[in-house]
Structures are given as structure tokens and as C-alpha cells.
Amino acid sequence: MGTLTMKFGGTSVGSVEALRQAADIVLAQAREWEHLVVVVSAMNGVTDALIKGARTAAEGDDHTYRGVVADLRVRSYRAVDDLLTNPGERRALLAAVDGYLDEFTAFCHSVRILGEVTPRAMDTISSLGERINARLIAAMLRCRGAESEAIDATELIVTDDAFQNAVPLMDLTRERIQARLTPLLERSVIPIVTGFMGATVEGITTTLGRGGSDYSAAIVGACLDSDEVWTWTDVDGIMSADPRLVPDARVIPILSYAEVSELAYFGAKVLHPRTIRPCIERAIPLWVKNTFNPASPGTRVNSEAESTPGAVKAVTAIQGLSMITVEGRGMMGVPGIAARTFAAVARQGSSVLLIIQASSEQSICFVIPSKDAPAVARSVEQEMALELARRDIEQVRVMDGVVIVSAVGAGMRHTPGVAARVFGALSQAGINVIGIAQGSSECSISLIVAADDATAAVQEIHREVIINGSR
Ligand code: ADP
Ligand code: ASP
Ligand code: MG
């Protein structure tokens, strides 16, 4: 009894078989809980295809987006054919799919004429997959005898206007969610809410960042004071490493909010990094479960999990990064260098993932996404033009092709020698560590290594510190 918010990710709703399985799970949970809300992603690959369609259109290509439309039509029609048994539902859904695909075609056509796609246009375009899927799933549940209604999160989640990475305005969002969803829940209607998207106060569509449906579920769950939030994906839970990199990675049965925040922040794709915050604020337990293996319990995330055994529980990596170093002997003791450096970074709208300052104050070094590196380096050079001319700062150096590898676990706070074992594992494997940082929460240690060493670094730390460390 109580309220459950569940989210299904792309692969969990990406094929006819998966959709059937997801519907079985929804119907089973609808019997267990007083109120059930479902948040859905687009079918896997659809968001990528929509973005690619729009990008190529901006470059003047009008074939790629037409190909995307054709593929999406085939995929959606097949799902409608196989899953919607009621002729009225089929007709209505086919019309809806056609409508969305026409809209996408029109957008891409305009983008091609304009020769650019703005972040704002991209949000409207890239969230079409969620709109289609919510309607499909609601119709499928109705065909199976449940009461269900598709709802666009543009009606529910009010955000700022940081397109492609919008932040919800929680008070307004809470009001809207309660006003719109509570009456449905009281009538035992299962709302199927589009993940990933929201809208500004003016009603302009925004998105919460790639992988944002997890975050949508946490927002909806928190605003409804759900008893639990469950995210359904394609692995058995949060694992000790990305199973694609480390085949013997294992499921972690229980983790704390703090540990999962670090894991997600440092690249574990299984949850969007901002998912945890709404859950912490209302102390809502979060479960990560496998749609294709629903009997397995999955991972439970809550606030009491810190004392579970194992100093390091997981190891992650973020790819595609560059390290920028501002260095020079004349920096020592000069106040404000760090503040000016990061102000120059912020002016480029880039987010800094990790900062290292040598204690002699002769260098500051930080890691940002590589796509931002040229503009950020230029901006820092402009800011420091005087110091560079005086040779107080020797140079602003950019090293591309670096990766942050992080070892995460609250237990490392009480366990001496964890860092030594992490470094030991890397030195045995002959991997050079370019930089080191330890989070002040003492819940993670992060290392900068060259991109070519990233997979080996993750595998070695996993083997030495997690698998052997637990023996
Ligand atoms: P969904 O579409 O269900 O949100 P994602 O592809 O976004 O699924 O996230 C699930 C994927 O995250 C898994 O298939 C796995 O490959 C990857 N992954 C990366 N790191 C981890 C980890 N530590 N634990 C589990 N999965 C991980
Ligand atoms: N469909 C969106 C994406 O691919 C959101 C999500 O999957 O969570 O980024
Ligand atoms: Mg995801």
C-alpha cells in the first residue's frame, strides 16, 4: 500500500517483448500499491536518432532525418500492431505517431533552412520519443484492462530555461504534480509520464540532460511523497563497475545516497547524477531493478547504508575529458588567481569535474569536457593576459584525452590504506597516474589517467580492490 513511482528506461521499453514485460510489471505492481505512477523514456536509440536527424539537418543534409522518420515509423507501427488489440486505440495511436513524425519532419526542415539548431529547438525535437512512448504504453495498459493516461511532463515539471540541462523549480513543480496527478491516482488511473522533459514557466519545452528520465522519476516521486521510487533498467542493479568494461562486475545490494551520488557523478550511467537529490530530501528509498529479471531484488539506495561492508564498492570512469593546467612560479601567494581562473571557466558555461591545486600554489589544474577545452583555455588566457606577459604564469596547458577513474565507497573513511591499494593496483599494471583528488566526503578517490589506460585502470582497481579486497 502507499504510493510507488516507477521509471522504465530505453531498453525496458525498446522492443515489443520488453514493452510486454514492462506492462506485466506495471500491472503486477498496480495490484500491490494503492497509487502507482509510471515515468517512461523513449525507446532505446530513439533520442540519439532524433538528435542526429536535427544535427545533420542543420548541416544541410535532408536525407538523414527522413531516414530517421522512416525507421521510427516502422518501429512504432510494429509496436502498435503487436500490442494494441483494440481497433480504436490502434487508430488513435497511429494518428498520434504520424502527427509527431510530421512535427519532427517540419522541425528538421526549418532547421535545415536556418542552418542551425538552437538548444531550445533541440529540446522540443529530442523529447518526441518520450511523447510517443508514453502514449503507446498508456494505450497498451488500457488494452489490457487498466485505467491509464499519458501525460506530458511539460504539464508537470516546471524548469528554468537552461535548455538541454534544465533545473526544476521544485515548489511550482510540486503544485502542478499534485494538482494534475492526485485526482487521477484517487480514481486508480495509472499516469504514464514522459521522462526527460519539462517546460519553462512560459511553457517552452526543456530537457533535464541526457539520461534524465531517472531524474524525472525522482522529481515526480518526491513531489507525490512516494513511499519508494524504482527505476527499471537492463542490468540487475547498480554494479561494482560498468559490466561492459568489467565482465565480472557484481550487483551491489545496498548503497547510501552519498555513495550513489558519487558513482553517478563520476560516470556510472545507470543513474542520472541528479536523481538522488529529490530522494534524499524526502528520504525516499530508491531501487534499481532489471526489467528482464524482475525476480532479482536489485539495488536499494537509502540513507542508512553507509556501514555495509567493503571499503570500495564500485569503480567508475568518465571519458572525453581534457585537463587544463595553469602554472607558473609567479602565481605563488598572489591572491585571487583561482577565483579568476574559475570565473573565466564559468564564462564559457563549462562545468568543472575535478580540481587539483598543488600545495606550493605553483599550479592549478582542472578537468572539463574536451568539447569545451579550446574555448575555456582561450578564456583563461585572456583573463591572465597580464600575468602571462609578465611570466608570472608560464602557460595555460591543455592535455586532451584524459579520463577520470574513481573508486567509491563510504567505508574508505574508516579503512586505512585504501589509496595505497588503488595506486598499487595501477602501478602493478604499469599505468601512469596523471593526477589525484580525494572528495572531502571521503567517499571517493579520483585519478586522472590517459584515455588509453582507462579500461585497464578500471579493471585493475576492480580486481585488486573490490574482488580481492573482499576476500
Ligand atoms: P536506461 O535506458 O534503462 O536508463 P542506461 O543505458 O541509461 O539504461 O543505463 C544502464 C546501463 O548503465 C547498463 O546497461 C550498464 O551498461 C551501464 N552502467 C555503467 N555503469 C554501471 C554500473 N556501475 N552499474 C550498472 N550499470 C552500469
Ligand atoms: N531518452 C533520454 C535519453 O536518451 C532520456 C533517458 O533515457 O533517460 O537521454
Ligand atoms: Mg538511463
GROMACS .gro file of C-alpha atoms in nm, residues 165 343-352 369 371-372 376:
model
   15
  165ASN     CA    1   2.023   2.071  -1.886
  343ALA     CA    2   3.537   3.278  -1.329
  344ALA     CA    3   3.693   3.253  -1.676
  345VAL     CA    4   3.583   2.888  -1.699
  346ALA     CA    5   3.232   2.975  -1.586
  347ARG     CA    6   3.202   3.243  -1.855
  348GLN     CA    7   3.224   2.963  -2.111
  349GLY     CA    8   2.940   2.776  -1.937
  350SER     CA    9   3.163   2.476  -1.882
  351SER     CA   10   3.135   2.265  -1.570
  352VAL     CA   11   3.449   2.160  -1.389
  369PRO     CA   12   3.474   1.803  -2.106
  371LYS     CA   13   3.449   1.983  -2.628
  372ASP     CA   14   3.482   2.291  -2.404
  376VAL     CA   15   3.799   2.757  -2.186
   0.00000   0.00000   0.00000
